[in-house]
Amino acid sequence: MDYFLMFISAIFVNNILLAQYLGNCPYLGCSKEKGVSIGMGFAVVFVAVMATAFTFIIQKYILVPYDLGYLQTIVFILVIAGLVQFVEMFLKRMVPPLYKSLGIFLPLITTNCAVLGIAILVQRKEYDFATAVFYSFAAGMGFMLALVLMAGIRERLAIARVPKAFEGTAIGLVMAGLMSLAFFAFKGMIA
Amino acid sequence: MDILMNSVLVLFGLGLVTSVVLSVASVVLRVEEDPRVEAVAEALPGANCGGCGFAGCDSYAAAVVNDPKVGPDKCVACNAETAAQIGVLTGKAVCAGEPQVSFRRCVKTEGKVKKKFAYQGVTSCAAAARLQNGPDACRFSCLGFGDCMRACPFDAMFLHDDLVWIIAEKCTSCGVCVRTCPHDILEIIPQAARVQVYCSSQDKGKAVKDVCEAGCIACGMCVKKCPAGAVSERNGRIYIDHAKCIEYGPSCEEVCAEKCPRSILRRMQLGAQKAEEAA
């Protein structure tokens, strides 16, 4: 598939959050302020790309040759968790400014289902390495878009008069549903 | 059998590799963190009130250890002992800050301020202030919904008689309430201040007299009478330069408070607010 089409598809049509419902925890947890959501979004992009690249190699050279496809989930979790820990230490030592902006989010998404989901999706779709990495980047951007949009809405919600029973997470979930519905308008645009 | 062995070996191998890499990394990539930062953070109250001007207790701890320009006595919620402790930890000289206290510049109940309308919205000053400047006839009154009380990290405020009161012993002068108040009627003053201003209206005399019996009409008597030049009027509101006032000393016998025709300026009474709590 054309890279451009894939980019649009991953961001709008098959948005990892709003169309595939992966990674809802940070979607609700980190969407109270725009600044936080942007930081979280970049962290997801960063980790998703690295995790996809790593798990792709593991899948191709370890799991497939030994016929261990059924261990995919547990192996991926292990690898991603170890990788994120390592990246966190590496950033703290080598790139402190980046650590300052991403650092607090990295442990949060160690085994985030969006990250794991992207790593597994590219295996199911049987992409080659370059496409897989590109797809993970695009899906991460889609995650960030949904997160930032949500944060914008919730910043407004904070000053709106919401019925008491709906305050906080409840109205956040309602909003998530509405956003998801809105993104369904893109369905069918690209396969 | 092969599959079983393979799966065990692969998982074991991956786990081993990951753990080895991580343990090596944790040694090679270790970042020396200053143990003093942690020690200072532990000494601080941990209320994250922001009174020091930093984002929270932890960021102040990092700043006081790493930045030579940040003094060890910036924490308004600490007592002198803690400041001294931080001074010892960071090797900085402590010059104790003057104890301050938050103060409400409004006595609308004494002034019998009427309600313009019956407000039935969200019980929050911020919300009420957006509707016609609040339900009180005076545009500058304490709205008495207690936004400051809820914001106070030290539980030093309470509501009584449609006004907010400050418990002087608990108040650490962090200034969270000052930043919260939509009518800007709270003010941080030194505990040693000699005179307080009990009104924050900026209206003209006639408008104030119409709505409040105890409001400042900005006649300027206090400004004229103060021998130290410590009283000033800006935008119809009276301000006292407490440093100048205290420096001048008691020889003026609080002439501003004496001469004020509407008793807006009064001698400092920390106790009055405490007594009110018991009532």
Short mmCIF file of C-alpha atoms in Angstrom, two decimals:
data_model
loop_
_atom_site.label_atom_id
_atom_site.label_comp_id
_atom_site.label_asym_id
_atom_site.label_seq_id
_atom_site.Cartn_x
_atom_site.Cartn_y
_atom_site.Cartn_z
CA MET A 1 0.00 0.00 0.00
CA ASP A 2 1.07 3.51 -0.70
CA TYR A 3 2.80 5.08 2.33
CA PHE A 4 0.72 8.22 2.16
CA LEU A 5 -2.54 6.31 2.12
CA MET A 6 -1.31 4.19 4.98
CA PHE A 7 -0.50 7.31 6.99
CA ILE A 8 -3.96 8.78 6.46
CA SER A 9 -5.56 5.43 7.18
CA ALA A 10 -3.69 4.92 10.44
CA ILE A 11 -4.46 8.41 11.68
CA PHE A 12 -8.09 8.89 10.63
CA VAL A 13 -9.76 5.76 9.35
CA ASN A 14 -8.24 3.09 11.57
CA ASN A 15 -7.26 5.34 14.44
CA ILE A 16 -5.70 3.09 17.06
CA LEU A 17 -7.77 4.68 19.82
CA LEU A 18 -11.03 5.67 18.24
CA ALA A 19 -11.54 2.86 15.73
CA GLN A 20 -9.62 0.00 17.32
CA TYR A 21 -10.17 0.91 20.97
CA LEU A 22 -6.62 0.26 22.12
CA GLY A 23 -4.89 2.31 24.80
CA ASN A 24 -7.96 3.71 26.49
CA CYS A 25 -6.21 4.00 29.85
CA PRO A 26 -3.84 6.85 28.92
CA TYR A 27 -6.61 8.23 26.72
CA LEU A 28 -8.64 8.98 29.82
CA GLY A 29 -5.78 9.37 32.27
CA CYS A 30 -3.56 11.79 30.39
CA SER A 31 -6.13 13.93 28.64
CA LYS A 32 -6.85 16.54 31.26
CA GLU A 33 -4.32 19.08 29.98
CA LYS A 34 -3.07 19.70 26.48
CA GLY A 35 0.60 19.95 27.51
CA VAL A 36 0.49 16.58 29.23
CA SER A 37 -1.31 14.94 26.34
CA ILE A 38 1.27 16.17 23.83
CA GLY A 39 4.07 14.77 26.01
CA MET A 40 2.24 11.47 26.31
CA GLY A 41 1.57 11.41 22.57
CA PHE A 42 5.23 11.82 21.70
CA ALA A 43 6.17 9.16 24.23
CA VAL A 44 3.76 6.73 22.58
CA VAL A 45 5.09 7.50 19.10
CA PHE A 46 8.64 7.02 20.31
CA VAL A 47 8.01 3.78 22.18
CA ALA A 48 5.72 2.33 19.50
CA VAL A 49 8.33 2.80 16.78
CA MET A 50 11.11 1.29 18.89
CA ALA A 51 8.99 -1.57 20.13
CA THR A 52 7.75 -2.44 16.65
CA ALA A 53 11.26 -2.48 15.25
CA PHE A 54 12.50 -4.71 18.06
CA THR A 55 9.60 -7.14 18.16
CA PHE A 56 9.68 -7.40 14.37
CA ILE A 57 13.22 -8.73 14.55
CA ILE A 58 12.37 -11.10 17.39
CA GLN A 59 9.34 -12.43 15.56
CA LYS A 60 11.25 -12.97 12.35
CA TYR A 61 14.43 -14.52 13.72
CA ILE A 62 13.30 -16.27 16.90
CA LEU A 63 9.58 -16.97 17.03
CA VAL A 64 8.98 -18.00 13.42
CA PRO A 65 12.03 -20.26 12.92
CA TYR A 66 11.30 -22.16 16.15
CA ASP A 67 7.55 -22.26 15.44
CA LEU A 68 6.69 -20.45 18.66
CA GLY A 69 4.00 -18.12 17.33
CA TYR A 70 1.77 -18.88 20.30
CA LEU A 71 4.29 -17.22 22.62
CA GLN A 72 3.96 -13.95 20.75
CA THR A 73 2.06 -11.97 23.40
CA ILE A 74 4.21 -12.89 26.37
CA VAL A 75 7.47 -12.49 24.45
CA PHE A 76 6.43 -9.11 23.11
CA ILE A 77 5.45 -7.89 26.56
CA LEU A 78 8.76 -9.03 27.96
CA VAL A 79 10.75 -7.39 25.20
CA ILE A 80 8.79 -4.13 25.23
CA ALA A 81 8.97 -3.81 29.00
CA GLY A 82 12.71 -4.44 29.01
CA LEU A 83 13.22 -2.08 26.10
CA VAL A 84 11.29 0.76 27.71
CA GLN A 85 13.21 0.36 30.94
CA PHE A 86 16.44 0.48 29.03
CA VAL A 87 15.41 3.50 26.98
CA GLU A 88 14.40 5.31 30.14
CA MET A 89 17.82 4.75 31.72
CA PHE A 90 19.55 5.64 28.48
CA LEU A 91 17.65 8.91 28.11
CA LYS A 92 18.20 9.86 31.72
CA ARG A 93 21.92 9.55 31.27
CA MET A 94 22.49 10.63 27.68
CA VAL A 95 19.67 13.00 26.69
CA PRO A 96 18.41 14.68 29.88
CA PRO A 97 16.23 17.27 28.07
CA LEU A 98 14.33 14.53 26.26
CA TYR A 99 14.08 12.58 29.50
CA LYS A 100 12.58 15.61 31.21
CA SER A 101 9.81 15.91 28.65
CA LEU A 102 9.12 12.19 28.09
CA GLY A 103 10.49 10.64 31.28
CA ILE A 104 7.39 10.53 33.42
CA PHE A 105 5.34 8.98 30.61
CA LEU A 106 7.75 6.19 29.70
CA PRO A 107 7.02 3.89 32.67
CA LEU A 108 3.31 4.53 32.16
CA ILE A 109 3.33 2.99 28.70
CA THR A 110 5.70 0.12 29.36
CA THR A 111 3.09 -2.44 28.44
CA ASN A 112 0.45 -0.12 27.14
CA CYS A 113 -2.01 -2.00 24.97
CA ALA A 114 -1.72 0.53 22.14
CA VAL A 115 2.02 -0.13 21.92
CA LEU A 116 1.61 -3.88 22.17
CA GLY A 117 -1.35 -3.68 19.80
CA ILE A 118 0.66 -1.90 17.14
CA ALA A 119 3.47 -4.46 17.45
CA ILE A 120 1.03 -7.34 17.03
CA LEU A 121 -1.03 -5.68 14.29
CA VAL A 122 1.94 -5.27 12.00
CA GLN A 123 2.60 -9.01 12.37
CA ARG A 124 -1.00 -9.90 11.53
CA LYS A 125 -0.94 -7.65 8.48
CA GLU A 126 2.38 -9.23 7.47
CA TYR A 127 4.15 -5.98 6.64
CA ASP A 128 7.82 -5.88 5.76
CA PHE A 129 10.20 -4.17 8.18
CA ALA A 130 10.14 -0.63 6.72
CA THR A 131 6.36 -0.62 6.34
CA ALA A 132 5.93 -1.96 9.87
CA VAL A 133 8.06 0.80 11.37
CA PHE A 134 6.28 3.41 9.29
CA TYR A 135 2.89 2.06 10.29
CA SER A 136 3.83 2.17 13.97
CA PHE A 137 4.87 5.80 13.56
CA ALA A 138 1.59 6.67 11.84
CA ALA A 139 -0.49 4.82 14.41
CA GLY A 140 1.38 6.63 17.18
CA MET A 141 0.59 9.95 15.52
CA GLY A 142 -3.06 8.91 15.34
CA PHE A 143 -2.96 8.16 19.05
CA MET A 144 -1.49 11.57 19.72
CA LEU A 145 -4.13 13.30 17.59
CA ALA A 146 -6.97 11.62 19.46
CA LEU A 147 -5.33 12.38 22.81
CA VAL A 148 -4.76 16.07 22.07
CA LEU A 149 -8.28 16.52 20.70
CA MET A 150 -9.67 14.88 23.81
CA ALA A 151 -7.54 17.09 26.06
CA GLY A 152 -8.85 20.17 24.26
CA ILE A 153 -12.43 19.05 24.85
CA ARG A 154 -11.81 18.17 28.48
CA GLU A 155 -10.19 21.52 29.18
CA ARG A 156 -13.46 23.07 28.06
CA LEU A 157 -15.48 20.54 30.04
CA ALA A 158 -13.70 21.60 33.21
CA ILE A 159 -15.49 24.95 33.10
CA ALA A 160 -18.79 23.66 31.75
CA ARG A 161 -21.71 22.84 33.98
CA VAL A 162 -21.85 19.09 33.98
CA PRO A 163 -24.45 17.22 36.04
CA LYS A 164 -22.82 16.09 39.26
CA ALA A 165 -23.16 12.39 38.51
CA PHE A 166 -21.34 12.87 35.20
CA GLU A 167 -18.37 14.86 36.46
CA GLY A 168 -14.82 13.69 35.74
CA THR A 169 -14.28 10.28 34.19
CA ALA A 170 -17.95 9.67 33.42
CA ILE A 171 -18.28 12.62 31.05
CA GLY A 172 -14.80 11.74 29.76
CA LEU A 173 -16.09 8.32 28.70
CA VAL A 174 -19.16 9.85 27.08
CA MET A 175 -16.87 12.22 25.18
CA ALA A 176 -14.66 9.31 24.13
CA GLY A 177 -17.72 7.57 22.71
CA LEU A 178 -18.81 10.67 20.82
CA MET A 179 -15.31 11.18 19.41
CA SER A 180 -15.28 7.58 18.32
CA LEU A 181 -18.63 8.06 16.57
CA ALA A 182 -17.31 11.18 14.88
CA PHE A 183 -14.31 9.28 13.56
CA PHE A 184 -16.63 6.64 12.14
CA ALA A 185 -17.40 9.20 9.45
CA PHE A 186 -14.01 8.29 7.95
CA LYS A 187 -14.95 4.61 7.70
CA GLY A 188 -14.86 3.28 4.19
CA MET A 189 -12.77 6.16 2.90
CA ILE A 190 -9.72 3.93 2.72
CA ALA A 191 -9.78 0.24 3.44
CA MET B 1 9.00 -32.37 23.01
CA ASP B 2 11.03 -30.11 20.77
CA ILE B 3 8.44 -27.35 20.95
CA LEU B 4 8.37 -27.55 24.72
CA MET B 5 12.11 -27.33 25.05
CA ASN B 6 12.31 -24.55 22.49
CA SER B 7 9.65 -22.43 24.13
CA VAL B 8 11.21 -22.78 27.57
CA LEU B 9 14.66 -22.06 26.21
CA VAL B 10 13.55 -19.06 24.15
CA LEU B 11 11.65 -17.47 27.00
CA PHE B 12 14.43 -18.21 29.44
CA GLY B 13 17.00 -16.85 27.02
CA LEU B 14 15.05 -13.68 26.31
CA GLY B 15 14.43 -13.11 29.98
CA LEU B 16 18.09 -13.66 30.76
CA VAL B 17 19.27 -11.33 28.00
CA THR B 18 16.83 -8.63 29.07
CA SER B 19 17.78 -8.87 32.72
CA VAL B 20 21.50 -8.86 31.96
CA VAL B 21 21.17 -5.86 29.68
CA LEU B 22 19.09 -4.03 32.26
CA SER B 23 21.42 -4.77 35.14
CA VAL B 24 24.46 -3.75 33.13
CA ALA B 25 22.63 -0.60 32.00
CA SER B 26 21.63 0.26 35.53
CA VAL B 27 25.29 0.30 36.50
CA VAL B 28 26.73 1.87 33.36
CA LEU B 29 24.02 4.45 32.87
CA ARG B 30 23.49 5.31 36.50
CA VAL B 31 22.82 8.98 37.12
CA GLU B 32 24.27 10.36 40.29
CA GLU B 33 21.41 12.02 42.08
CA ASP B 34 22.29 14.44 44.76
CA PRO B 35 21.22 12.79 48.04
CA ARG B 36 20.69 16.25 49.47
CA VAL B 37 17.71 16.83 47.17
CA GLU B 38 15.93 13.90 48.75
CA ALA B 39 16.89 15.02 52.24
CA VAL B 40 15.57 18.52 51.61
CA ALA B 41 12.39 17.18 50.04
CA GLU B 42 11.81 15.11 53.14
CA ALA B 43 12.26 18.12 55.41
CA LEU B 44 9.71 20.12 53.45
CA PRO B 45 6.03 19.84 54.38
CA GLY B 46 5.04 18.22 51.09
CA ALA B 47 1.87 20.26 50.72
CA ASN B 48 2.87 21.46 47.22
CA CYS B 49 1.25 24.82 47.88
CA GLY B 50 3.53 26.71 45.51
CA GLY B 51 4.10 29.51 48.01
CA CYS B 52 7.84 29.34 47.37
CA GLY B 53 7.34 30.18 43.71
CA PHE B 54 8.20 26.70 42.44
CA ALA B 55 5.92 24.03 41.04
CA GLY B 56 5.94 21.98 44.21
CA CYS B 57 8.01 20.81 47.13
CA ASP B 58 10.19 18.52 45.00
CA SER B 59 11.05 21.15 42.45
CA TYR B 60 11.88 23.61 45.21
CA ALA B 61 14.12 20.98 46.83
CA ALA B 62 15.95 20.48 43.52
CA ALA B 63 16.27 24.22 43.03
CA VAL B 64 17.52 24.98 46.52
CA VAL B 65 20.23 22.34 46.23
CA ASN B 66 21.35 23.07 42.69
CA ASP B 67 20.84 26.80 42.31
CA PRO B 68 23.05 28.95 44.55
CA LYS B 69 20.68 31.89 44.16
CA VAL B 70 17.69 30.13 45.73
CA GLY B 71 17.55 30.70 49.45
CA PRO B 72 16.76 27.98 52.00
CA ASP B 73 13.98 30.06 53.58
CA LYS B 74 11.66 30.33 50.59
CA CYS B 75 9.20 27.79 51.97
CA VAL B 76 6.42 29.79 53.55
CA ALA B 77 4.84 26.76 55.13
CA CYS B 78 7.96 25.81 57.10
CA ASN B 79 8.86 27.15 60.47
CA ALA B 80 12.27 28.65 61.18
CA GLU B 81 13.52 25.25 62.37
CA THR B 82 12.92 23.60 59.02
CA ALA B 83 14.48 26.53 57.21
CA ALA B 84 17.55 26.17 59.41
CA GLN B 85 17.62 22.44 58.67
CA ILE B 86 17.52 23.11 54.93
CA GLY B 87 20.22 25.71 55.41
CA VAL B 88 22.43 23.11 57.06
CA LEU B 89 21.73 20.56 54.31
CA THR B 90 22.55 23.00 51.53
CA GLY B 91 25.20 25.02 53.30
CA LYS B 92 23.33 28.26 52.88
CA ALA B 93 22.80 31.07 55.32
CA VAL B 94 19.27 31.46 56.61
CA CYS B 95 17.78 34.88 56.98
CA ALA B 96 14.40 34.10 58.43
CA GLY B 97 11.47 35.49 56.49
CA GLU B 98 9.06 37.71 58.29
CA PRO B 99 5.96 35.80 59.38
CA GLN B 100 3.03 36.80 57.26
CA VAL B 101 -0.63 36.04 57.21
CA SER B 102 -3.47 36.16 54.75
CA PHE B 103 -6.05 38.85 55.36
CA ARG B 104 -9.55 39.47 54.01
CA ARG B 105 -10.16 43.08 52.98
CA CYS B 106 -13.92 43.04 53.37
CA VAL B 107 -16.42 43.43 56.17
CA LYS B 108 -19.61 43.33 54.17
CA THR B 109 -21.70 42.04 57.07
CA GLU B 110 -20.76 45.06 59.20
CA GLY B 111 -21.57 47.27 56.23
CA LYS B 112 -24.94 45.51 55.79
CA VAL B 113 -24.33 44.92 52.09
CA LYS B 114 -27.56 43.80 50.47
CA LYS B 115 -28.01 41.12 47.84
CA LYS B 116 -28.74 42.27 44.30
CA PHE B 117 -30.46 38.98 43.55
CA ALA B 118 -30.82 35.50 44.99
CA TYR B 119 -28.00 33.45 43.52
CA GLN B 120 -28.81 29.80 43.03
CA GLY B 121 -25.99 28.65 40.80
CA VAL B 122 -22.88 26.62 41.49
CA THR B 123 -21.60 27.36 44.99
CA SER B 124 -18.31 28.76 43.89
CA CYS B 125 -17.00 32.31 44.02
CA ALA B 126 -15.51 31.96 40.55
CA ALA B 127 -18.88 31.06 39.07
CA ALA B 128 -20.81 33.65 41.08
CA ALA B 129 -18.35 36.40 40.19
CA ARG B 130 -18.98 35.84 36.49
CA LEU B 131 -22.66 36.58 36.91
CA GLN B 132 -23.02 40.33 37.39
CA ASN B 133 -19.94 40.40 39.62
CA GLY B 134 -21.68 38.23 42.17
CA PRO B 135 -24.96 38.49 44.06
CA ASP B 136 -23.72 41.15 46.51
CA ALA B 137 -24.65 44.77 45.89
CA CYS B 138 -20.96 45.64 46.19
CA ARG B 139 -18.84 44.67 43.22
CA PHE B 140 -15.78 44.06 45.38
CA SER B 141 -17.17 42.04 48.26
CA CYS B 142 -16.10 38.72 49.70
CA LEU B 143 -18.60 36.44 48.00
CA GLY B 144 -18.45 33.92 50.81
CA PHE B 145 -18.69 30.73 48.76
CA GLY B 146 -15.27 29.65 49.97
CA ASP B 147 -13.21 29.03 46.83
CA CYS B 148 -10.19 30.13 48.85
CA MET B 149 -11.16 27.82 51.70
CA ARG B 150 -11.25 24.84 49.36
CA ALA B 151 -7.99 25.88 47.72
CA CYS B 152 -6.17 26.37 51.03
CA PRO B 153 -3.65 23.52 51.39
CA PHE B 154 -3.39 24.05 55.15
CA ASP B 155 -7.04 24.08 56.14
CA ALA B 156 -6.58 27.54 57.60
CA MET B 157 -9.86 29.08 56.47
CA PHE B 158 -13.48 28.63 57.35
CA LEU B 159 -16.80 30.13 56.36
CA HIS B 160 -18.90 31.95 58.87
CA ASP B 161 -21.63 34.50 58.44
CA ASP B 162 -21.28 34.66 54.63
CA LEU B 163 -17.61 35.62 54.90
CA VAL B 164 -14.38 33.69 54.89
CA TRP B 165 -12.22 33.76 57.99
CA ILE B 166 -8.55 33.02 58.34
CA ILE B 167 -7.12 31.05 61.25
CA ALA B 168 -3.91 32.95 61.83
CA GLU B 169 -2.04 30.08 63.54
CA LYS B 170 -2.65 27.74 60.64
CA CYS B 171 -2.08 30.26 57.85
CA THR B 172 1.36 29.95 56.29
CA SER B 173 0.92 32.88 53.90
CA CYS B 174 1.51 30.66 50.88
CA GLY B 175 -0.78 32.90 48.86
CA VAL B 176 -2.89 30.19 47.23
CA CYS B 177 -6.04 31.93 48.46
CA VAL B 178 -4.88 35.27 47.07
CA ARG B 179 -4.50 33.73 43.64
CA THR B 180 -7.87 31.98 43.91
CA CYS B 181 -10.08 34.90 44.94
CA PRO B 182 -11.93 36.26 41.90
CA HIS B 183 -12.55 39.59 43.64
CA ASP B 184 -8.96 39.99 44.73
CA ILE B 185 -9.91 40.83 48.29
CA LEU B 186 -7.33 38.66 50.03
CA GLU B 187 -3.92 40.04 50.72
CA ILE B 188 -0.74 38.76 52.35
CA ILE B 189 0.36 41.11 55.11
CA PRO B 190 3.12 40.83 57.75
CA GLN B 191 1.93 39.51 61.07
CA ALA B 192 3.71 42.50 62.57
CA ALA B 193 1.66 44.95 60.49
CA ARG B 194 0.21 47.77 62.54
CA VAL B 195 -2.83 48.65 60.47
CA GLN B 196 -5.18 46.70 58.25
CA VAL B 197 -7.44 47.99 55.49
CA TYR B 198 -10.88 46.44 55.73
CA CYS B 199 -12.21 47.29 52.30
CA SER B 200 -11.09 46.66 48.76
CA SER B 201 -13.70 48.61 46.85
CA GLN B 202 -12.57 50.66 43.91
CA ASP B 203 -15.85 52.46 43.49
CA LYS B 204 -16.40 56.17 43.98
CA GLY B 205 -17.58 57.40 47.39
CA LYS B 206 -21.22 57.77 46.45
CA ALA B 207 -21.46 54.30 44.93
CA VAL B 208 -19.81 52.75 47.98
CA LYS B 209 -22.07 54.62 50.42
CA ASP B 210 -25.13 53.39 48.55
CA VAL B 211 -24.30 49.73 49.07
CA CYS B 212 -22.15 49.47 52.20
CA GLU B 213 -22.07 51.24 55.53
CA ALA B 214 -18.50 50.17 56.17
CA GLY B 215 -16.94 50.70 52.76
CA CYS B 216 -13.99 52.87 51.81
CA ILE B 217 -15.04 56.12 50.11
CA ALA B 218 -11.47 56.92 49.15
CA CYS B 219 -11.54 60.28 50.91
CA GLY B 220 -7.79 60.19 51.18
CA MET B 221 -7.67 61.17 54.84
CA CYS B 222 -5.33 58.30 55.72
CA VAL B 223 -3.01 59.13 52.82
CA LYS B 224 -2.76 62.74 54.00
CA LYS B 225 -2.34 61.97 57.68
CA CYS B 226 0.29 59.23 57.51
CA PRO B 227 3.58 60.78 58.64
CA ALA B 228 5.58 57.97 57.09
CA GLY B 229 4.03 58.26 53.64
CA ALA B 230 3.23 54.59 53.85
CA VAL B 231 -0.42 54.85 52.79
CA SER B 232 -1.30 55.28 49.16
CA GLU B 233 -4.36 55.11 46.95
CA ARG B 234 -4.36 53.36 43.63
CA ASN B 235 -7.53 53.07 41.53
CA GLY B 236 -9.67 54.02 44.50
CA ARG B 237 -8.21 51.33 46.72
CA ILE B 238 -6.06 52.00 49.78
CA TYR B 239 -2.71 50.26 50.06
CA ILE B 240 -0.32 50.28 52.99
CA ASP B 241 3.39 49.88 52.56
CA HIS B 242 3.81 47.77 55.67
CA ALA B 243 7.61 47.93 55.59
CA LYS B 244 7.53 51.73 55.76
CA CYS B 245 4.77 51.68 58.36
CA ILE B 246 6.59 49.30 60.69
CA GLU B 247 9.85 51.14 60.22
CA TYR B 248 8.25 54.44 61.25
CA GLY B 249 7.18 52.87 64.50
CA PRO B 250 4.39 53.52 66.95
CA SER B 251 5.04 57.24 67.48
CA CYS B 252 2.25 58.21 65.06
CA GLU B 253 -0.21 56.30 67.25
CA GLU B 254 -1.91 54.89 64.16
CA VAL B 255 -3.21 58.27 63.15
CA CYS B 256 -4.65 56.79 59.93
CA ALA B 257 -6.86 54.42 61.89
CA GLU B 258 -7.85 57.24 64.26
CA LYS B 259 -8.77 59.66 61.53
CA CYS B 260 -10.51 57.34 59.11
CA PRO B 261 -14.13 58.53 59.10
CA ARG B 262 -15.51 55.11 58.26
CA SER B 263 -13.12 52.89 60.25
CA ILE B 264 -11.76 51.22 57.17
CA LEU B 265 -8.28 51.29 58.64
CA ARG B 266 -8.04 49.53 61.96
CA ARG B 267 -5.26 48.52 64.27
CA MET B 268 -3.93 45.06 63.54
CA GLN B 269 -5.87 42.34 65.35
CA LEU B 270 -4.81 38.82 64.62
CA GLY B 271 -6.89 37.61 67.54
CA ALA B 272 -10.20 38.85 66.22
CA GLN B 273 -10.25 36.22 63.56
CA LYS B 274 -9.44 33.47 66.05
CA ALA B 275 -12.19 34.53 68.42
CA GLU B 276 -14.61 34.30 65.59
CA GLU B 277 -13.76 30.66 65.14
CA ALA B 278 -14.89 29.81 68.64
CA ALA B 279 -18.20 31.58 68.08
#
